Coordinates of C-alpha atoms and ligand atoms in Angstrom, one line a residue:
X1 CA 31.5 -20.6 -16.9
X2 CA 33.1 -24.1 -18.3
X3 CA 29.1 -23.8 -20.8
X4 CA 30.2 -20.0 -21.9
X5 CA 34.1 -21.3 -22.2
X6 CA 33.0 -24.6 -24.5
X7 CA 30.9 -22.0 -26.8
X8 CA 33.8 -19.4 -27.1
X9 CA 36.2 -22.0 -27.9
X10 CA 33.8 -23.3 -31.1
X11 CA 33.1 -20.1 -32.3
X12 CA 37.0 -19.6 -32.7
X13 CA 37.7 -22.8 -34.6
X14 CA 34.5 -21.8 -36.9
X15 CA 36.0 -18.1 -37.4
X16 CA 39.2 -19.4 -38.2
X17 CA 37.9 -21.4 -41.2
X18 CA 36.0 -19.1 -42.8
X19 CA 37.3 -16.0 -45.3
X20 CA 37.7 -12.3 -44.0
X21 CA 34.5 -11.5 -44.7
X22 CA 32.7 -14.1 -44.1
X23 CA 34.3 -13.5 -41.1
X24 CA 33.3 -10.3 -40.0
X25 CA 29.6 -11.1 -40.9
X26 CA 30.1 -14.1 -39.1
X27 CA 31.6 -12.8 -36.1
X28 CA 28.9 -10.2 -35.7
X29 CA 26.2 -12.5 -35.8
X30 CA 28.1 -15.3 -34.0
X31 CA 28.6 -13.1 -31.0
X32 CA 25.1 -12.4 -31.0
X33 CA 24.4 -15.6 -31.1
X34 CA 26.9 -16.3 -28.1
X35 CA 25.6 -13.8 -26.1
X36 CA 21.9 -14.8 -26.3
X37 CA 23.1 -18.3 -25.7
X38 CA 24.8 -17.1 -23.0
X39 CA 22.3 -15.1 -21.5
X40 CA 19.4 -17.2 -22.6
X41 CA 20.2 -21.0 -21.9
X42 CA 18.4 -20.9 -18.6
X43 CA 15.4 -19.4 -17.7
X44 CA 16.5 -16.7 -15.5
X45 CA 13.7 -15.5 -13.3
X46 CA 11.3 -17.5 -11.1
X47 CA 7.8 -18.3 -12.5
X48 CA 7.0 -16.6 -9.4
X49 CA 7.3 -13.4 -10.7
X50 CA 5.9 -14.2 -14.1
X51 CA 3.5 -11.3 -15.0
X52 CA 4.0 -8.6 -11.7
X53 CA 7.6 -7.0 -12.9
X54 CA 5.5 -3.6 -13.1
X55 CA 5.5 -1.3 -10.5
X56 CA 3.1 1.4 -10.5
X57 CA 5.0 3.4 -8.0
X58 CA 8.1 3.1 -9.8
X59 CA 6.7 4.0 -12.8
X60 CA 4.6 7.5 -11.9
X61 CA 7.3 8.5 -9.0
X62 CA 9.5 8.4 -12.2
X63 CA 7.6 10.1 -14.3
X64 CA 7.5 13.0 -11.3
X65 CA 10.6 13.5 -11.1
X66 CA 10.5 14.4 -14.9
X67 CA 8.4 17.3 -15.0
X68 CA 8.5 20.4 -12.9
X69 CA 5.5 19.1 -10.7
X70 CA 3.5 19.9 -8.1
X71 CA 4.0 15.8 -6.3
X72 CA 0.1 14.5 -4.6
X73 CA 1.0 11.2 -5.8
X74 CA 2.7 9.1 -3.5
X75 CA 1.6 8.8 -0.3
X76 CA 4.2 10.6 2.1
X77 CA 4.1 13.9 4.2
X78 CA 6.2 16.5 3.1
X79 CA 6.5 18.4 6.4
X80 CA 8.8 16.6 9.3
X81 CA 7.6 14.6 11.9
X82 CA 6.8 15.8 15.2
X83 CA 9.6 17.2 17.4
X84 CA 9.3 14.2 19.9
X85 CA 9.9 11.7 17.4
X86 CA 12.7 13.4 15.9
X87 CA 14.1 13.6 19.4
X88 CA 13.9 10.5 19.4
X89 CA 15.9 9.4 16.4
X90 CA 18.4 12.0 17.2
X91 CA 18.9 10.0 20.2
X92 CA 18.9 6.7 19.4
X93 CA 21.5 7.5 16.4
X94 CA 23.9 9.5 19.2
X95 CA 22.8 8.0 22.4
X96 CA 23.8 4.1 23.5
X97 CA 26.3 2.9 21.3
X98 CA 25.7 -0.6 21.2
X99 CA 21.9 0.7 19.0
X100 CA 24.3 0.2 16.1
X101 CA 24.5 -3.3 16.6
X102 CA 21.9 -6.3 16.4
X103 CA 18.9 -6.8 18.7
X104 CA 16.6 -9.5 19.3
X105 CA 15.4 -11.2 15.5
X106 CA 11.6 -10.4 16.5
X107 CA 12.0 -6.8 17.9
X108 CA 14.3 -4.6 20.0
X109 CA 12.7 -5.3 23.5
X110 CA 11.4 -1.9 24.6
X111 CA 9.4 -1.7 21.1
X112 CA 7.5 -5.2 21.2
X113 CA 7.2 -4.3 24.7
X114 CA 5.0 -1.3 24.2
X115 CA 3.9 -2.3 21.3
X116 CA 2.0 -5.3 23.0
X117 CA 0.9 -2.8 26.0
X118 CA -0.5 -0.1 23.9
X119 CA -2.3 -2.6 21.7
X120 CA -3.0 -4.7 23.9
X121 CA -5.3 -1.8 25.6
X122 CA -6.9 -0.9 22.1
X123 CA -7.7 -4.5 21.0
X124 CA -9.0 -5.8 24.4
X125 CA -6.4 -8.8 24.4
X126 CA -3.5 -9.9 26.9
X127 CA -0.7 -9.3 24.5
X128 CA 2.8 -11.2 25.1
X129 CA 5.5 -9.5 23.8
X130 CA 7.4 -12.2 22.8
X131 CA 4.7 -14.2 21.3
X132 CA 2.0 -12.1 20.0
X133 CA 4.6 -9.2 18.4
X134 CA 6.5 -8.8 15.0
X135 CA 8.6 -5.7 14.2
X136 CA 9.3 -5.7 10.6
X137 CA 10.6 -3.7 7.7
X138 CA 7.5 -1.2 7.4
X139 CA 3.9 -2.8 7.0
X140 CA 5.0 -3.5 3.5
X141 CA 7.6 -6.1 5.2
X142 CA 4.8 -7.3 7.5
X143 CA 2.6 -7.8 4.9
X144 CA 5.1 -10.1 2.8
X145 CA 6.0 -12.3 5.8
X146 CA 2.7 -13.2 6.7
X147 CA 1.7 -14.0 3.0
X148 CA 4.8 -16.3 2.8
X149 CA 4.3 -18.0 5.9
X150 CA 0.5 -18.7 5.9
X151 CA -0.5 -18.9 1.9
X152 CA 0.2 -21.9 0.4
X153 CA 0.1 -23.2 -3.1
X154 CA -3.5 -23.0 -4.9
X155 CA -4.9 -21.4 -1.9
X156 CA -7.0 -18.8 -2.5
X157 CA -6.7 -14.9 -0.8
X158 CA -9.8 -12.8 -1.1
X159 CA -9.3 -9.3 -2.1
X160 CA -11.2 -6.4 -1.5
X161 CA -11.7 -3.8 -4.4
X162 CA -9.9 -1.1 -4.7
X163 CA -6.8 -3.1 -3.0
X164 CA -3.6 -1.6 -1.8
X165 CA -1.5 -2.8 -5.1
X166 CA 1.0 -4.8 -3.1
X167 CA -1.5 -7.3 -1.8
X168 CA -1.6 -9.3 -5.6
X169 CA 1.7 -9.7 -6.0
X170 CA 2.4 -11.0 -2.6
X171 CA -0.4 -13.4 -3.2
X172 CA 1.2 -14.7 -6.2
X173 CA 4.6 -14.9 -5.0
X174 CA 3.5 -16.7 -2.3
X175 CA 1.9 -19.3 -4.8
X176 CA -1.7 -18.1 -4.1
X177 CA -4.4 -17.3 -6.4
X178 CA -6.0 -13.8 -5.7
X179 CA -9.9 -13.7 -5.6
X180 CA -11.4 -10.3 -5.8
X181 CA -14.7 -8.5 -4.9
X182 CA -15.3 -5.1 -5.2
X183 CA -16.7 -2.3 -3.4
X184 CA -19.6 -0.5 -5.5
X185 CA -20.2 3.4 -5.4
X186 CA -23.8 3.6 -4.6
X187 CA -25.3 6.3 -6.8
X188 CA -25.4 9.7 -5.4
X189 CA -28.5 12.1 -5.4
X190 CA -28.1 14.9 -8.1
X191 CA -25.6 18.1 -7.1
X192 CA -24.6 15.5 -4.0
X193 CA -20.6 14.7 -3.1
X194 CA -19.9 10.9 -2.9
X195 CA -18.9 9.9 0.0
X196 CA -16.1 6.5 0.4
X197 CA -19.2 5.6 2.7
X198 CA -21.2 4.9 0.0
X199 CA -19.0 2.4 -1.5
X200 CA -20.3 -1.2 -0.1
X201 CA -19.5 -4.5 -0.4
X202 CA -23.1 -6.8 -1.8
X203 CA -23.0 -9.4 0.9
X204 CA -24.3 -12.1 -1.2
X205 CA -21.6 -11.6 -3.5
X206 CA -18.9 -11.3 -0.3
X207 CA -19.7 -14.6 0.4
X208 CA -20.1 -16.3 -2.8
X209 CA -16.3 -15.6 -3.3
X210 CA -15.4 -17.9 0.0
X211 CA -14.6 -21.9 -1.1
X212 CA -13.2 -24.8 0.6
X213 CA -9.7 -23.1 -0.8
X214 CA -10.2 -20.0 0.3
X215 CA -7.2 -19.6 3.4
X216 CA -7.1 -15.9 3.8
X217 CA -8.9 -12.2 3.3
X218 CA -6.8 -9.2 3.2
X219 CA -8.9 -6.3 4.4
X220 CA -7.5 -2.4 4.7
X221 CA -9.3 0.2 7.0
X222 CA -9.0 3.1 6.3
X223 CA -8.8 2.2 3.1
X224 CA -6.0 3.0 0.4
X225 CA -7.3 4.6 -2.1
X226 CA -10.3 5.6 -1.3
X227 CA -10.5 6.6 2.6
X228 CA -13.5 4.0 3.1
X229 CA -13.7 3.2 6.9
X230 CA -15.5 -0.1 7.4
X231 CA -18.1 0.4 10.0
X232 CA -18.6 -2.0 12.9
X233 CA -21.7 -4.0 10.4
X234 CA -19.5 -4.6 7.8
X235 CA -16.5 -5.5 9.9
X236 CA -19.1 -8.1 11.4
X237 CA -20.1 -9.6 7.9
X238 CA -16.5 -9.6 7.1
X239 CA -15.8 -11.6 10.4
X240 CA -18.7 -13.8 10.6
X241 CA -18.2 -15.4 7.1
X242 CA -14.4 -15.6 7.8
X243 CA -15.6 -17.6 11.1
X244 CA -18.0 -19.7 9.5
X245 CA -15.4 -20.9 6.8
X246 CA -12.3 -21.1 9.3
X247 CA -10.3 -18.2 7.1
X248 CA -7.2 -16.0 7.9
X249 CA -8.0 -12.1 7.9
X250 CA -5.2 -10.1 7.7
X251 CA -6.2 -6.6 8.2
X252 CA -3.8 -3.6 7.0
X253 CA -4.5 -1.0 9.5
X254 CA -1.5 1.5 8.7
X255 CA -3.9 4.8 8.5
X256 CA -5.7 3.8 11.6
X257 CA -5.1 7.1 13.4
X258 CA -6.1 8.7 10.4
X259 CA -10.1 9.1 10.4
X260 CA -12.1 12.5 9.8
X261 CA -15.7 14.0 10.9
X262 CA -16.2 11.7 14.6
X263 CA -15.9 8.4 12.5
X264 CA -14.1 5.4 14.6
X265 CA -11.4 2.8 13.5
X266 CA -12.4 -0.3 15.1
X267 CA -10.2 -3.4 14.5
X268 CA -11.7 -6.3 13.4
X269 CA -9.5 -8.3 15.9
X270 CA -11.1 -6.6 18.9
X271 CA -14.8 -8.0 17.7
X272 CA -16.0 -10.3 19.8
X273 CA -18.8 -12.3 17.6
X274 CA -20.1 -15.8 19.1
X275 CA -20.7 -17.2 16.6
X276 CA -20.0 -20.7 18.3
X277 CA -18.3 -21.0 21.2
X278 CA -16.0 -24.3 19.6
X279 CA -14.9 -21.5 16.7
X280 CA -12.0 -19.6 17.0
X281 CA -12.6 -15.5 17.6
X282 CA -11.4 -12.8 15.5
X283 CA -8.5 -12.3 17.7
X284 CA -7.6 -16.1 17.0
X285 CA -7.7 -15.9 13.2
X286 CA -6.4 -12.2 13.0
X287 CA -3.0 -10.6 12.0
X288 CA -3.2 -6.8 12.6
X289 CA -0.9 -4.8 11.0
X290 CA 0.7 -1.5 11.6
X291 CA 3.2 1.2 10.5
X292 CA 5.4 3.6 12.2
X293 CA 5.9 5.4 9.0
X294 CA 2.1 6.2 8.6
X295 CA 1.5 6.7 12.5
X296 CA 4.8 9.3 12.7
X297 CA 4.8 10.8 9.7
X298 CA 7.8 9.2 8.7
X299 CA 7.7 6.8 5.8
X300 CA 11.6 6.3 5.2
X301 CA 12.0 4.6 8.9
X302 CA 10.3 1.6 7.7
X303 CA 9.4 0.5 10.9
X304 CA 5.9 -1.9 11.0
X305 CA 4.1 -4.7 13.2
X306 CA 1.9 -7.2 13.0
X307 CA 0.1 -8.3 15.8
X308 CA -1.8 -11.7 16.0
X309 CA -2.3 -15.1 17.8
X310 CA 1.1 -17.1 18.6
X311 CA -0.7 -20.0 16.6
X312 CA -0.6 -17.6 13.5
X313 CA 2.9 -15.5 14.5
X314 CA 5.1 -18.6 15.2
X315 CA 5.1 -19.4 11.2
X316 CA 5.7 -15.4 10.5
X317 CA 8.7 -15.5 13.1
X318 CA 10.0 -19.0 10.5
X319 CA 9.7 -16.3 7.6
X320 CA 11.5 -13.7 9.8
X321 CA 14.2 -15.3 11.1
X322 CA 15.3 -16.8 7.8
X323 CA 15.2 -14.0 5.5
X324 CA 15.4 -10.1 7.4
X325 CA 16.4 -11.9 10.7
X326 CA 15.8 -8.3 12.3
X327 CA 15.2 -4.4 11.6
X328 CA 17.5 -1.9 12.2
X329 CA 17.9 -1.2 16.1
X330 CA 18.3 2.9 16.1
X331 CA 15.0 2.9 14.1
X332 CA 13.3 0.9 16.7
X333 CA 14.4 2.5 19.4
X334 CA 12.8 5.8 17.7
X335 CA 9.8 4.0 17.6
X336 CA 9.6 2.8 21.0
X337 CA 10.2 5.8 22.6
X338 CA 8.1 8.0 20.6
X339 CA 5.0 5.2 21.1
X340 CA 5.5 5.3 24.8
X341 CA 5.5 8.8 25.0
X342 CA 2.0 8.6 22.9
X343 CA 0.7 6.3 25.2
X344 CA 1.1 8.7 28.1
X345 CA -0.8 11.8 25.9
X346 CA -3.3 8.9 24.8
X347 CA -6.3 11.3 24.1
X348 CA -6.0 14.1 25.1
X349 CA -5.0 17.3 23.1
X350 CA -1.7 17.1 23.4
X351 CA -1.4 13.4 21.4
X352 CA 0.2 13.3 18.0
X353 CA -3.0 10.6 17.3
X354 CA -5.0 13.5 17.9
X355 CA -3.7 16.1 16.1
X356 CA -2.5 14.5 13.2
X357 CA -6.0 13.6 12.0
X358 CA -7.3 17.2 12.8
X359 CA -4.7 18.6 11.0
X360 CA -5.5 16.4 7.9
X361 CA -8.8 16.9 7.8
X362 CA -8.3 20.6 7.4
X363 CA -6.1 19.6 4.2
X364 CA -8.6 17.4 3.4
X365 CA -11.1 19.9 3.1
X366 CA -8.8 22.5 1.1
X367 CA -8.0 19.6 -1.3
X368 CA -12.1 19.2 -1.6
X369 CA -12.6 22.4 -2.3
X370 CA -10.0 23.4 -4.6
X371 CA -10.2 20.2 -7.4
X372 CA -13.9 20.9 -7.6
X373 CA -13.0 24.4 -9.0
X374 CA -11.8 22.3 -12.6
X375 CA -14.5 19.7 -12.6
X376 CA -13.0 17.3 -10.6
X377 CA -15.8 15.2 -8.7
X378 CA -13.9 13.9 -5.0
X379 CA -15.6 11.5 -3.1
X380 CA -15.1 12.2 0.7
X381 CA -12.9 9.6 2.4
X382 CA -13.7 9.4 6.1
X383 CA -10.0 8.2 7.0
X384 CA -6.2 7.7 5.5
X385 CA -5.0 11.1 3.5
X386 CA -6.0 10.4 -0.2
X387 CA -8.9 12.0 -2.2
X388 CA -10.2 10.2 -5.4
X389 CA -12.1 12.2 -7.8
X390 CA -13.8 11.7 -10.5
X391 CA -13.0 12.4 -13.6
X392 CA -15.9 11.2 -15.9
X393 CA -16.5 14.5 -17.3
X394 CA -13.1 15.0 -18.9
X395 CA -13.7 11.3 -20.2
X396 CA -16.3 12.6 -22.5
X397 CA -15.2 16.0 -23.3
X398 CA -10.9 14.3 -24.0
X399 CA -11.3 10.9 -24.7
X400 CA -8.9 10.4 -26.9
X401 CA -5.4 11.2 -25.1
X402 CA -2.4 9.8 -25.9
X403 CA -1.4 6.5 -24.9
X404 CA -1.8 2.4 -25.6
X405 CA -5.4 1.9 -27.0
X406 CA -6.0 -0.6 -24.0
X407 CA -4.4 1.8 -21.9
X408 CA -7.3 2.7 -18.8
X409 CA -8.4 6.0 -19.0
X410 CA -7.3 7.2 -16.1
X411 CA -3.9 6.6 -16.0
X412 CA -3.5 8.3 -19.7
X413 CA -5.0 11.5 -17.8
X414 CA -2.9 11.4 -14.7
X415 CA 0.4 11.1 -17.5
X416 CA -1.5 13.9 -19.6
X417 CA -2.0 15.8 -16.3
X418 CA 1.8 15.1 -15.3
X419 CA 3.2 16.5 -18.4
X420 CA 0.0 19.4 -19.2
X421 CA -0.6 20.6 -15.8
X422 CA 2.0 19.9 -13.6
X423 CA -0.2 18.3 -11.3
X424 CA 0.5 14.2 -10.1
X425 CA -2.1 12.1 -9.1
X426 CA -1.9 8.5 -9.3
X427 CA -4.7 6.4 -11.1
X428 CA -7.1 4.6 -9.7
X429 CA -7.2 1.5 -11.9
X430 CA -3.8 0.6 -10.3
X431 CA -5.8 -0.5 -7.4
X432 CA -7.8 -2.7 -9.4
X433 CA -7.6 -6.1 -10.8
X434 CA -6.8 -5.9 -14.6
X435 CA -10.2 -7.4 -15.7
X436 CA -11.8 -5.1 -13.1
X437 CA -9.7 -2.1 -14.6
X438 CA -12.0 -1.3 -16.9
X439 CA -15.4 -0.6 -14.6
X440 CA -13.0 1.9 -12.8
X441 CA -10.8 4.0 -14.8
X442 CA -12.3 7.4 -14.6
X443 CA -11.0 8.1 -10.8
X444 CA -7.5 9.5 -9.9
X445 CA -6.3 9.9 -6.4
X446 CA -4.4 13.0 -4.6
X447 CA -2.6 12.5 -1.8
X448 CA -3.1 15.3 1.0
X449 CA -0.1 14.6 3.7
X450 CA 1.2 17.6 2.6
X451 CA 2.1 21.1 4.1
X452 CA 0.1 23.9 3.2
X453 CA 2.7 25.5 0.5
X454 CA 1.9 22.2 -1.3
X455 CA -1.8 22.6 -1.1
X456 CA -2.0 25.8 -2.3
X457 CA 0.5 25.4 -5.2
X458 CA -1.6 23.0 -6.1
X459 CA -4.3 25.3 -6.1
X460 CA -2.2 27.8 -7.8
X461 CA -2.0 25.3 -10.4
X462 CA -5.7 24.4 -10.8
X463 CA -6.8 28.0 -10.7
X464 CA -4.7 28.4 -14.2
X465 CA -6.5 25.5 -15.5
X466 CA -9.5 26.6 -14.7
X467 CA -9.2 30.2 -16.6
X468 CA -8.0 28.0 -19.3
X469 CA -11.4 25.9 -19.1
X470 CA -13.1 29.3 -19.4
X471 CA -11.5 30.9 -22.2
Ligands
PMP1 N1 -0.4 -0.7 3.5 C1 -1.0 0.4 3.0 C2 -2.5 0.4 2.8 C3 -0.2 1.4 2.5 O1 -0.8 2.5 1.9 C4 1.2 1.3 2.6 C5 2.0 2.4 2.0 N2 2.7 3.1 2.9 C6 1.8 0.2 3.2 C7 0.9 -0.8 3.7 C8 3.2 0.0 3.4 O2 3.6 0.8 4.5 P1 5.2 1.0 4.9 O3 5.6 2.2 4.3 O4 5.2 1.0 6.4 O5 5.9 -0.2 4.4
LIG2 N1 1.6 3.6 0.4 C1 2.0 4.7 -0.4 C2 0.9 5.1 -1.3 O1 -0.1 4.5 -1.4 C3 3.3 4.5 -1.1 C4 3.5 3.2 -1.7 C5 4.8 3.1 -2.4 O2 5.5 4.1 -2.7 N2 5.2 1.9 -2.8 O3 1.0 6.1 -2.0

């Protein structure tokens, strides 16, 4: 203020010398001048946000709402969540008063209670509620704590190809440097469907990326974007070379209910590898997060977990307590009682964890067959609920659509496709590194959480193309 006061009263003095003119000339390009000093004499934002202002979900949910679109971009259901979860907000919101008020900073009770119990039976560990338990703002709030408490300065985070976006900037904001390796398509037979199965990590390359640096690999089964659910061997590679160099795995497990055709999610935090018996386990050096959004069907509660070690959580519970402090209680209380009523269907017919993933997969397989009608190559994800397809052949029949020459391909088509077809897709480059961008921008990805109205406006809309292809 006194700065912006001292300028003002200069500027004045100088105006008041100077002919009418002169003045008005001046004045213009003084208060220019003022402003950008005013504005410009401190660098306002952190370098820790220096080069990830961009937000590819800001900028294609935007673009949505533009055009009159049929919306598979984002991931979130458009049907409601199941009856006994909305029971269970309903209550929470109009039952005990005192939910409106402030619960414990880690958790409201009766959710890290059965959080620890139901988990605890899934990952084979004695889990303490009030040691081993984090309830957080949705897993993208889990994901940021444990990134600020555990990455340091210069330490390197490896990254698996295609990566949920968020996990690069949280690695730089956290002062980290992002190392990434990437999954490779193995080539299909002729006429065959790629499966997300066929996309593997090299092992030699895996564990080339690991240094005396390396603190931490992020790993995401089932995988956003492509549905890839790592099978027990590769979870094994991943954990033995985390053991053998004494890294963090943090493992994003937010579709883990979500898996098609017989295939099991196993958490890597339940192997039990020997590698020595002086190392540390998986469940040791393992943060396992979840999300109540993805495992409800209801992505605006923002309710997530992690679940690790006290040796790892106590530093995530520093974060915690000293930025959210705690989630809202009504939200929690949802949770909680819509987990413990899970954990008494566990398996059987009657369990939301079943019947979610049937249900999906019957989308799924809608969604297959109706983008193949244009041209549109999917490749099968065995878990989460997006499809990528390929879209090579449009690449050489359109390749020059509008947009920024070093724009990737694929996100010019989904913005063609957006504003052409009413269709939105999101590309797939977004879930690459930029210098990676360029060996993968010919896939897009459709999100298939949606009721069957959606699906088959969608198809609707593909159908058109298609005659349009023919004619
Ligand atoms: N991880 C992955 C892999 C995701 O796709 C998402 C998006 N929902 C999140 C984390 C964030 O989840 P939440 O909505 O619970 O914050
Ligand atoms: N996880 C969701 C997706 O992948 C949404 C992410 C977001 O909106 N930020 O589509």
């Amino acid at each position: 203020m006194a700065l912006g006061g001292m300028f003002r009263n200069s500027a004045a003095i100088y105006l008041h010398l100077v002919g009418p003119l002169q003045r008005k000339k001046a004045g213009a390009s003084l208060s220019r001048c003022l402003h950008q000093t005013l504005t410009m004499s401190k660098r306002l934002q952190a370098r820790r946000l220096d080069g990830i202002d961009h937000n590819p979900w800001v900028e294609f949910t935007k673009l949505a709402s533009e055009y009159d679109t049929v919306n598979l971009g984002q991931g979130f259901p458009d049907f409601p969540p199941p009856d006994f979860a909305m029971e269970a907000f309903q209550h929470a919101v109009s039952g005990d008063f005192m939910l409106n008020q402030y619960t414990k900073a880690f958790g409201y009770p009766p959710l890290t209670k059965i959080l620890a119990s139901f988990f605890g039976k899934l990952l084979g560990q004695e889990i303490d509620p009030l040691k081993n338990v984090l309830v957080t703002v949705g897993a993208y709030g889990a994901l940021f704590t444990a990134f600020q408490a555990l990455v340091d300065e210069g330490d390197e985070v490896i990254i698996i190809e295609p990566f949920f976006d968020c996990y690069e900037p949280m690695t730089l904001m956290a002062g980290g440097r992002p190392v990434f390796v990437s999954l490779k398509p193995t080539p299909t037979k002729n006429g065959e469907l790629d499966s997300s199965s066929n996309w593997q990590l090299d092992p030699m390359e895996l564990a080339s990326k690991f240094t005396p640096r390396t603190k931490a690999l992020i790993l995401n089964t089932p995988n956003n974007p492509l549905g890839k659910v790592f099978s027990k061997a590769e979870l094994e590679l991943v954990a033995s070379l985390c053991q053998q160099q004494d890294v963090i795995c943090i493992t994003d497990e937010v579709y883990q209910w979500l898996v098609f055709d017989g295939q099991q999610h196993i958490s890597i935090a339940a192997l039990s590898l020997a590698l020595a018996a002086s190392l540390p386990g998986m469940w040791e050096r393992t943060l396992t997060i979840g999300s109540a959004g993805k495992t409800f069907s209801a992505t605006g509660w923002k309710v997530g977990w992690v679940l690790g070690p006290e040796s790892l959580m106590k530093h995530l519970y520093t974060v915690h307590q000293n930025s959210v402090y705690h989630c809202p209680t009504q939200a929690q209380a949802a949770v909680a009682q819509s987990l413990e009523r899970e954990q008494l269907h566990f398996g059987q017919p009657s369990s939301y964890f079943v019947q979610l993933p049937q249900a999906m997969q019957r989308t799924r397989d809608y969604m297959i067959r109706s983008v193949q009608s244009v041209g549109l190559r999917p490749v099968i994800p065995q878990g989460s609920y997006f499809l990528i397809t390929d879209i090579s052949d449009f690449k050489s029949k359109m390749p020059d659509l509008p947009g920024a020459v070093d724009e990737p391909y694929d996100r010019r088509f989904v913005k063609w496709m957006i504003k052409n077809k009413g269709l939105v897709a999101i590309p797939v480059s977004i879930f690459y590194s930029v210098p990676h961008q360029k060996h993968f921008d010919h896939y897009i990805r459709f999100c298939f959480v949606k009721d069957e109205s959606t699906l088959q406006a969608m198809d609707k809309k593909l159908q058109e193309w298609k005659d349009e292809l023919r004619a």
